[in-house]
PDB file of C-alpha atoms in Angstrom:
ATOM      1  CA  MET A  30      17.841  15.751  19.432  1.00 41.00           C
ATOM      2  CA  GLU A  31      15.696  14.725  16.482  1.00 49.00           C
ATOM      3  CA  ARG A  32      12.500  12.887  17.394  1.00 52.00           C
ATOM      4  CA  ARG A  33      11.955   9.662  15.468  1.00 55.00           C
ATOM      5  CA  GLU A  34       8.634   9.372  13.705  1.00 63.00           C
ATOM      6  CA  GLU A  35       6.469   6.657  15.136  1.00 76.00           C
ATOM      7  CA  ILE A  36       4.594   4.173  13.020  1.00 79.00           C
ATOM      8  CA  ARG A  37       0.889   4.355  13.789  1.00 89.00           C
ATOM      9  CA  LEU A  38      -0.164   0.737  13.956  1.00 89.00           C
ATOM     10  CA  GLU A  39      -3.862   1.656  13.826  1.00 90.00           C
ATOM     11  CA  THR A  40      -3.294   3.410  10.503  1.00 90.00           C
ATOM     12  CA  LEU A  41      -1.409   0.492   8.986  1.00 89.00           C
ATOM     13  CA  SER A  42      -3.998  -1.934  10.321  1.00 91.00           C
ATOM     14  CA  ALA A  43      -6.821   0.084   8.738  1.00 93.00           C
ATOM     15  CA  LEU A  44      -4.921   0.224   5.452  1.00 92.00           C
ATOM     16  CA  THR A  45      -4.361  -3.542   5.520  1.00 90.00           C
ATOM     17  CA  THR A  46      -8.001  -4.274   6.312  1.00 94.00           C
ATOM     18  CA  LEU A  47      -9.124  -2.031   3.476  1.00 94.00           C
ATOM     19  CA  ALA A  48      -6.699  -3.693   1.057  1.00 90.00           C
ATOM     20  CA  VAL A  49      -8.109  -7.111   1.950  1.00 90.00           C
ATOM     21  CA  HIS A  50     -11.764  -6.133   1.654  1.00 94.00           C
ATOM     22  CA  ASP A  51     -11.855  -3.390  -1.010  1.00 94.00           C
ATOM     23  CA  GLU A  52     -10.829  -4.530  -4.478  1.00 90.00           C
ATOM     24  CA  GLN A  53     -10.646  -1.006  -5.941  1.00 93.00           C
ATOM     25  CA  PHE A  54      -8.392   0.128  -3.119  1.00 94.00           C
ATOM     26  CA  ARG A  55      -6.163  -2.927  -3.473  1.00 89.00           C
ATOM     27  CA  TYR A  56      -5.703  -2.461  -7.219  1.00 88.00           C
ATOM     28  CA  GLY A  57      -5.184   1.249  -6.682  1.00 92.00           C
ATOM     29  CA  LEU A  58      -2.210   0.452  -4.467  1.00 91.00           C
ATOM     30  CA  TRP A  59      -0.516  -1.291  -7.402  1.00 87.00           C
ATOM     31  CA  ASP A  60      -1.373   1.383  -9.963  1.00 87.00           C
ATOM     32  CA  ASP A  61      -1.008   4.635  -8.021  1.00 93.00           C
ATOM     33  CA  LEU A  62       0.072   4.146  -4.423  1.00 94.00           C
ATOM     34  CA  GLU A  63       0.284   7.777  -3.340  1.00 95.00           C
ATOM     35  CA  GLY A  64      -2.857   8.856  -5.210  1.00 96.00           C
ATOM     36  CA  THR A  65      -4.891   5.951  -3.854  1.00 96.00           C
ATOM     37  CA  LEU A  66      -3.819   6.596  -0.287  1.00 97.00           C
ATOM     38  CA  GLU A  67      -4.688  10.268  -0.662  1.00 96.00           C
ATOM     39  CA  ARG A  68      -8.115   9.530  -2.204  1.00 96.00           C
ATOM     40  CA  TYR A  69      -8.940   7.238   0.710  1.00 96.00           C
ATOM     41  CA  GLY A  70      -7.830   9.804   3.279  1.00 95.00           C
ATOM     42  CA  PHE A  71      -4.566   8.245   4.432  1.00 95.00           C
ATOM     43  CA  ASP A  72      -1.804  10.666   5.409  1.00 94.00           C
ATOM     44  CA  LEU A  73       1.190   8.466   6.102  1.00 94.00           C
ATOM     45  CA  ASN A  74       4.440   9.654   7.593  1.00 92.00           C
ATOM     46  CA  GLU A  75       7.758   8.741   5.997  1.00 92.00           C
ATOM     47  CA  GLN A  76       8.246   5.558   8.034  1.00 91.00           C
ATOM     48  CA  GLU A  77       4.738   4.348   7.281  1.00 92.00           C
ATOM     49  CA  MET A  78       5.162   4.984   3.545  1.00 94.00           C
ATOM     50  CA  THR A  79       8.409   3.028   3.630  1.00 94.00           C
ATOM     51  CA  GLN A  80       6.632   0.116   5.331  1.00 91.00           C
ATOM     52  CA  VAL A  81       3.791   0.155   2.799  1.00 93.00           C
ATOM     53  CA  ARG A  82       6.199   0.344  -0.158  1.00 94.00           C
ATOM     54  CA  ASN A  83       8.225  -2.545   1.288  1.00 93.00           C
ATOM     55  CA  VAL A  84       5.124  -4.721   1.648  1.00 89.00           C
ATOM     56  CA  ILE A  85       3.917  -3.940  -1.864  1.00 87.00           C
ATOM     57  CA  TYR A  86       7.398  -4.608  -3.248  1.00 86.00           C
ATOM     58  CA  ALA A  87       7.632  -7.921  -1.361  1.00 88.00           C
ATOM     59  CA  VAL A  88       4.200  -9.083  -2.543  1.00 82.00           C
ATOM     60  CA  ARG A  89       4.881  -8.069  -6.117  1.00 78.00           C
ATOM     61  CA  ASN A  90       8.239  -9.857  -6.130  1.00 81.00           C
ATOM     62  CA  SER A  91       6.782 -13.005  -4.590  1.00 80.00           C
ATOM     63  CA  ILE A  92       4.270 -13.404  -7.413  1.00 74.00           C
ATOM     64  CA  ASP A  93       5.264 -14.554 -10.878  1.00 64.00           C
ATOM     65  CA  GLU A  94       5.225 -11.498 -13.193  1.00 62.00           C
ATOM     66  CA  ASP A  95       2.740 -13.107 -15.616  1.00 58.00           C
ATOM     67  CA  ILE A  96       0.357 -13.906 -12.768  1.00 56.00           C
ATOM     68  CA  PHE A  97       0.758 -10.412 -11.303  1.00 55.00           C
ATOM     69  CA  SER A  98       0.032  -8.823 -14.677  1.00 58.00           C
ATOM     70  CA  GLY A  99      -3.035 -11.009 -15.055  1.00 56.00           C
ATOM     71  CA  LEU A 100      -4.290 -10.032 -11.624  1.00 55.00           C
ATOM     72  CA  THR A 101      -3.810  -6.322 -12.144  1.00 54.00           C
ATOM     73  CA  ASP A 102      -5.061  -6.285 -15.751  1.00 57.00           C
ATOM     74  CA  ALA A 103      -8.217  -8.207 -14.856  1.00 52.00           C
ATOM     75  CA  HIS A 104      -9.699  -5.251 -12.981  1.00 54.00           C
ATOM     76  CA  ARG A 105      -9.328  -2.806 -15.850  1.00 53.00           C
TER      77      ARG A 105
END
């Protein structure tokens, strides 16, 4: 029987806290999700990556594209 991967809530909580408080990390999530997570020492399992991608996708789709572009371009 295949064991289901568990989502580590502490990991996702730490990632969320960092995204709220660290502007470089937050913008890195938009520009290079996998690279940013790796640089900050996160090693997410498949379920966790799916959750993070879903959240980023939902946030991006809830913001007007012009506003999103302005937010992400402003840090460059």
